[in-house]
mmCIF file of C-alpha atoms in Angstrom:
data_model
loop_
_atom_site.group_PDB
_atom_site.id
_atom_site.type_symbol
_atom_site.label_atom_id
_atom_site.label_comp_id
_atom_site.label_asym_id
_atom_site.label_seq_id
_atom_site.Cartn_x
_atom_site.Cartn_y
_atom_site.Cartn_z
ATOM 1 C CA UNK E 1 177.255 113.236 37.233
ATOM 2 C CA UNK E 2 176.953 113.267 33.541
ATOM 3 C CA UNK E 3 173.570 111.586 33.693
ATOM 4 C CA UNK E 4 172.360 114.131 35.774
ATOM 5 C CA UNK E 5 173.790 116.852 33.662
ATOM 6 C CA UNK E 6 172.122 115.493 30.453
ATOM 7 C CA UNK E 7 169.301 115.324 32.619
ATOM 8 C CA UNK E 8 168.618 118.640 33.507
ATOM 9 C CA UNK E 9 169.401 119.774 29.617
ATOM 10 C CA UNK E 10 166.946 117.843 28.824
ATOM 11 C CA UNK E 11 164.017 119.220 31.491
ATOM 12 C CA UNK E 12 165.505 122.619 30.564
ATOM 13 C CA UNK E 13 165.168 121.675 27.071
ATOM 14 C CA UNK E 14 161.836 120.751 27.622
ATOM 15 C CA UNK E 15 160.795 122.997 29.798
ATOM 16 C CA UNK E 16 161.295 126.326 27.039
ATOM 17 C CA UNK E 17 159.097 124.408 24.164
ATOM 18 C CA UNK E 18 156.034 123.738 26.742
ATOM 19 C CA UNK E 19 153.059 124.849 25.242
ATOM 20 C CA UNK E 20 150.950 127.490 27.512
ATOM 21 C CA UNK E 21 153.838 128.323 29.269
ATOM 22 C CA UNK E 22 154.542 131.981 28.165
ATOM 23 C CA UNK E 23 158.872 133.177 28.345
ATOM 24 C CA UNK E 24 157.817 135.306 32.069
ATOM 25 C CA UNK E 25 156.961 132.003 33.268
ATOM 26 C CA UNK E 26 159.632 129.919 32.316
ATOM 27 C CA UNK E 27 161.948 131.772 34.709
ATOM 28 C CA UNK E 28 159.687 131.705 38.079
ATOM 29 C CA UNK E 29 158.311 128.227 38.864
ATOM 30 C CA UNK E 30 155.669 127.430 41.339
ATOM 31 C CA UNK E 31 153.577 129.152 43.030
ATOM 32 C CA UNK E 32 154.696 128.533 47.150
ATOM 33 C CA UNK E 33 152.838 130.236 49.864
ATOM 34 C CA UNK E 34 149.625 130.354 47.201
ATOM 35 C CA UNK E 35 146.146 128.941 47.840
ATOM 36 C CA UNK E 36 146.593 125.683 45.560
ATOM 37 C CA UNK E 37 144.454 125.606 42.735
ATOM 38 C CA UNK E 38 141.532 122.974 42.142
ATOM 39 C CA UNK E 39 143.109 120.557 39.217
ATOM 40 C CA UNK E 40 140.146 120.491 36.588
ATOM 41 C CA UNK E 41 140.983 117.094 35.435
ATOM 42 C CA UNK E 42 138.476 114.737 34.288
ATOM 43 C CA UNK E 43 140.075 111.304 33.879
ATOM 44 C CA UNK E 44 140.770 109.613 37.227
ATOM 45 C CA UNK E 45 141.661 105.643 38.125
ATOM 46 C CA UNK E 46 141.801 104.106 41.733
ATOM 47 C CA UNK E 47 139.351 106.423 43.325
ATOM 48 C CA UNK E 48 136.892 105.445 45.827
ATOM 49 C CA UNK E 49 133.151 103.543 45.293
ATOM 50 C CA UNK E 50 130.954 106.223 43.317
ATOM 51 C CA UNK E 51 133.470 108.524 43.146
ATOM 52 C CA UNK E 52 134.213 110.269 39.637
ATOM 53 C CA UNK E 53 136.404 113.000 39.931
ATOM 54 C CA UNK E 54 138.806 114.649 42.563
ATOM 55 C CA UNK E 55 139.556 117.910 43.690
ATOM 56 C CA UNK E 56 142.188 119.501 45.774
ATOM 57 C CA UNK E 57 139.546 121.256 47.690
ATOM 58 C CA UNK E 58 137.861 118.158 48.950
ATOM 59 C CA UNK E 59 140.984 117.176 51.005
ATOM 60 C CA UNK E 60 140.819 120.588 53.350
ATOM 61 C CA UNK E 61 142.145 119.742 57.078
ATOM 62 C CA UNK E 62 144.841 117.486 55.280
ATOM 63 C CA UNK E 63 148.254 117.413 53.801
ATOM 64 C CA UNK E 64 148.176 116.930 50.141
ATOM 65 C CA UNK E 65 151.568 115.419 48.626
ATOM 66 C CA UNK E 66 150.796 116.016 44.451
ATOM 67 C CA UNK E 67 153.048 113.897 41.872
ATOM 68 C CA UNK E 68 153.006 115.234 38.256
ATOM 69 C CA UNK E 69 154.874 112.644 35.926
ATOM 70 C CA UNK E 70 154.920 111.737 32.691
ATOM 71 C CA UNK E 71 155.087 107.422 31.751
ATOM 72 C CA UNK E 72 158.038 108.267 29.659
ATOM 73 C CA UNK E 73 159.950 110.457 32.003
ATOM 74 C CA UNK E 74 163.134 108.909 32.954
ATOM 75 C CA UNK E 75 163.360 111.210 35.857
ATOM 76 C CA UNK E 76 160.303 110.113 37.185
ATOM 77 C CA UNK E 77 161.036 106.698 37.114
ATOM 78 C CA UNK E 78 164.481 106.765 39.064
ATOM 79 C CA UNK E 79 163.755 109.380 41.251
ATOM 80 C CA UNK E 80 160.161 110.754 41.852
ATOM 81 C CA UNK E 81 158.232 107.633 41.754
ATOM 82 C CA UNK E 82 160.719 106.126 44.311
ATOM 83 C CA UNK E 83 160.464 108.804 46.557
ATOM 84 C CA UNK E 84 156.566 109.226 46.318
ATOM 85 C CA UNK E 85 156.537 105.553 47.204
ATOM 86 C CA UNK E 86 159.236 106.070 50.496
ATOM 87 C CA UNK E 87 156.910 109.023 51.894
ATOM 88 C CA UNK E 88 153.886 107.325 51.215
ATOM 89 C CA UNK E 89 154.910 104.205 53.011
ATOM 90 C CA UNK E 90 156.069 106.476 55.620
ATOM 91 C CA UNK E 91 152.728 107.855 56.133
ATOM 92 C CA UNK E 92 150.478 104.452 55.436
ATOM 93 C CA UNK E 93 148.480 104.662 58.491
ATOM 94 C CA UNK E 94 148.167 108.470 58.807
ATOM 95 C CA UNK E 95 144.869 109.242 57.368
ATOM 96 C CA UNK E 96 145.875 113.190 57.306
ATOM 97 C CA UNK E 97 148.080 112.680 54.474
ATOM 98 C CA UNK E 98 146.785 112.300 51.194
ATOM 99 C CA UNK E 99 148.587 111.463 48.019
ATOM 100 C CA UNK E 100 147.861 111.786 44.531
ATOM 101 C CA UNK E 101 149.383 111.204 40.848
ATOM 102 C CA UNK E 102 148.604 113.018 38.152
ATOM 103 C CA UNK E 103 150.095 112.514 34.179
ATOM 104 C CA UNK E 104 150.403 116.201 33.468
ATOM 105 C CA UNK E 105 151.298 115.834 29.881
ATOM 106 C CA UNK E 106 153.175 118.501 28.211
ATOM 107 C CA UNK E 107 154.642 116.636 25.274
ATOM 108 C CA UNK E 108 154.512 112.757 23.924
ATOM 109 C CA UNK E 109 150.593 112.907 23.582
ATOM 110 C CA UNK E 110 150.826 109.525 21.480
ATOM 111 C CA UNK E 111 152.586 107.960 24.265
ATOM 112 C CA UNK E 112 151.398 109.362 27.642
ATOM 113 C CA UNK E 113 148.026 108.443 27.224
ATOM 114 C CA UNK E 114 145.523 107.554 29.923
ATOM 115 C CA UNK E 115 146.179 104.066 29.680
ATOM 116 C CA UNK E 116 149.804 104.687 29.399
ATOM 117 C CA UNK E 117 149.466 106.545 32.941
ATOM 118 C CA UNK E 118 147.502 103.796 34.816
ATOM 119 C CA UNK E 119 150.129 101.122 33.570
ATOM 120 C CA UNK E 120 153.010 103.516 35.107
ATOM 121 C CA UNK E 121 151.487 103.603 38.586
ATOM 122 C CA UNK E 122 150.448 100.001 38.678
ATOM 123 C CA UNK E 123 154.072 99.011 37.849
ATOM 124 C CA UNK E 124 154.561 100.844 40.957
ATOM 125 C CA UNK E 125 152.226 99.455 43.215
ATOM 126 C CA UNK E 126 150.764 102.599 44.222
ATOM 127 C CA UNK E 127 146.864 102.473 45.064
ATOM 128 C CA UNK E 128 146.753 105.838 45.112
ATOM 129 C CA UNK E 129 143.999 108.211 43.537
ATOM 130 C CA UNK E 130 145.923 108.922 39.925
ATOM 131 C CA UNK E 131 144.633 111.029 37.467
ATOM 132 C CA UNK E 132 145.507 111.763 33.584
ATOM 133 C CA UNK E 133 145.789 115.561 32.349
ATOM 134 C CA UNK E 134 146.631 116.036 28.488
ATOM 135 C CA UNK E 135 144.464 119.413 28.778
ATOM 136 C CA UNK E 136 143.352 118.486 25.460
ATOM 137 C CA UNK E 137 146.567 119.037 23.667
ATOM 138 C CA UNK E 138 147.194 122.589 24.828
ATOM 139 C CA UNK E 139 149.491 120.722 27.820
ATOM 140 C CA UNK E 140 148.412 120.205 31.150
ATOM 141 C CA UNK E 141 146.028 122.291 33.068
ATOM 142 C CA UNK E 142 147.780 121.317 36.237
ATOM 143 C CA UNK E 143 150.560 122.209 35.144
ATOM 144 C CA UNK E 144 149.833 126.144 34.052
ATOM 145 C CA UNK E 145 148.260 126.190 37.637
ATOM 146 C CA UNK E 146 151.067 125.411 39.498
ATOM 147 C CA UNK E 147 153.487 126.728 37.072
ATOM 148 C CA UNK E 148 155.441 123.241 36.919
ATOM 149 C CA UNK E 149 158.576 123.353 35.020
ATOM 150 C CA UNK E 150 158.495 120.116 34.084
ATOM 151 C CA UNK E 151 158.220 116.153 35.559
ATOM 152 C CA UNK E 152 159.150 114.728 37.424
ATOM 153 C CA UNK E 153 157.524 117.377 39.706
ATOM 154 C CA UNK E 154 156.329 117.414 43.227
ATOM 155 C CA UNK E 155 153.711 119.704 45.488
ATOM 156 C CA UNK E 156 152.945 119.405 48.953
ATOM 157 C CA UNK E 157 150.300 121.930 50.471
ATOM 158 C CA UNK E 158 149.040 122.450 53.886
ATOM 159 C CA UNK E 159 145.621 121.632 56.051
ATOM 160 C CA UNK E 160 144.766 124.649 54.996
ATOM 161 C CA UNK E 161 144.755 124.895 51.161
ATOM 162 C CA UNK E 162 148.398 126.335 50.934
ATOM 163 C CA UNK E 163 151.324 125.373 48.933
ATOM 164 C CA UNK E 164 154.481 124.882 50.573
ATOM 165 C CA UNK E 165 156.291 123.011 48.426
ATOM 166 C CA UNK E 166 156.491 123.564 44.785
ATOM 167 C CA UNK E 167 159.705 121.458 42.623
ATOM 168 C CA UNK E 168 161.377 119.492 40.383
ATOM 169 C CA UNK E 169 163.168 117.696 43.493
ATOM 170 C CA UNK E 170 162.491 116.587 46.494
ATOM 171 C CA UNK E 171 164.335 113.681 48.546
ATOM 172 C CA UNK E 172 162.102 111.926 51.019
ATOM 173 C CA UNK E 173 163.334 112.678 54.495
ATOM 174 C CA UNK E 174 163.020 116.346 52.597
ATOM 175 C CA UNK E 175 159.518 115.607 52.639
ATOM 176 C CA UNK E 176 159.097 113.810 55.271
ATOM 177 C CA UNK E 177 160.406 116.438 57.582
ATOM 178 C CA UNK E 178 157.941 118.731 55.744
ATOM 179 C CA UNK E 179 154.823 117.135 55.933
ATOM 180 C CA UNK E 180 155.836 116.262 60.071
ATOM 181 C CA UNK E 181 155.818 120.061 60.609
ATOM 182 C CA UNK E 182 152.518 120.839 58.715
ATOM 183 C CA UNK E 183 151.136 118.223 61.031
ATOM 184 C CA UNK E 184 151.391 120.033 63.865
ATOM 185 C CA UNK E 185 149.502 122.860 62.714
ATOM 186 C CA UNK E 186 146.173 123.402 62.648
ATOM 187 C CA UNK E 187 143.852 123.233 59.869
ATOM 188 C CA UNK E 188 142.002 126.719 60.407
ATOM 189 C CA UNK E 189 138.621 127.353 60.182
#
């Protein structure tokens, strides 16, 4: 209980010195039910042959589960990496779920570099598309898109371009009973 509680201080903590992130925002997180903007980063590793850069808009007609983390994050590394791992093994063979990583770095520029980022995910065995965004020291693009409060952080957003989940937490069977029901509908035209 008391890790937890000095965890949260700290995201809170962390949260209210973000740079980009005006007082207004600090208080409403997210952006649920919006049309999920493209992430305008330019520094990608495990993507496919011939393939530089990724876009939320090129996954359309599939459910997108987004990880932002940081390699220092202690929160991402006990809870959100674990879970992104349980959900994507639970979806390994469904080729309408696509996951992605992304370093959104809001802080600890010397240390969550690029490099820093790819090391993370291989120490997690995750051969998923993973991306780095410092937004060139103003903190991460990503981030002021989605309005993150923080990392570890999680987004999961419809066939249809639409997020419809937006947070700091999410268990798997959480998410896993979420992306099940966005399965079912149908991507429209």
């Amino acid at each position: 209980m008391l890790k937890r509680l000095i965890l949260t201080a700290t995201l809170v903590a962390a949260v209210t010195t973000m740079p980009g992130i005006s007082i207004s925002q600090r208080s409403s997180y997210g952006i649920l039910g919006q049309k999920a903007p493209n992430w305008g980063v330019g520094e990608w590793y495990n993507l496919g042959e011939g393939v530089e850069r990724i876009e939320v808009s090129d996954f359309r007609g599939k459910i997108v589960y987004l990880f932002g983390f940081q390699s220092w994050c202690p929160g991402c590394h006990s809870h959100g990496f674990p879970t992104l791992q349980a959900v994507e093994a639970h979806y390994q063979d469904n080729e309408d779920v696509v996951f992605v990583a992304i370093q959104t770095v809001f802080e600890g520029y010397q240390v969550n570099t690029s490099h820093k980022a790819k090391s993370t995910v291989d120490q997690f065995d995750l051969d998923i598309p993973v991306g780095h965004d410092a937004g060139n020291g103003a903190g991460s693009v990503v981030m002021r898109r989605y309005r993150a409060g923080g990392t570890p952080w999680a987004v999961i957003i419809d066939r249809n371009g639409y997020v419809r989940f937006n947070g700091f937490s999410i268990q798997s069977a959480q998410a896993v009973s979420l992306i099940d029901r966005l399965l079912k509908q149908p991507a429209r035209g």
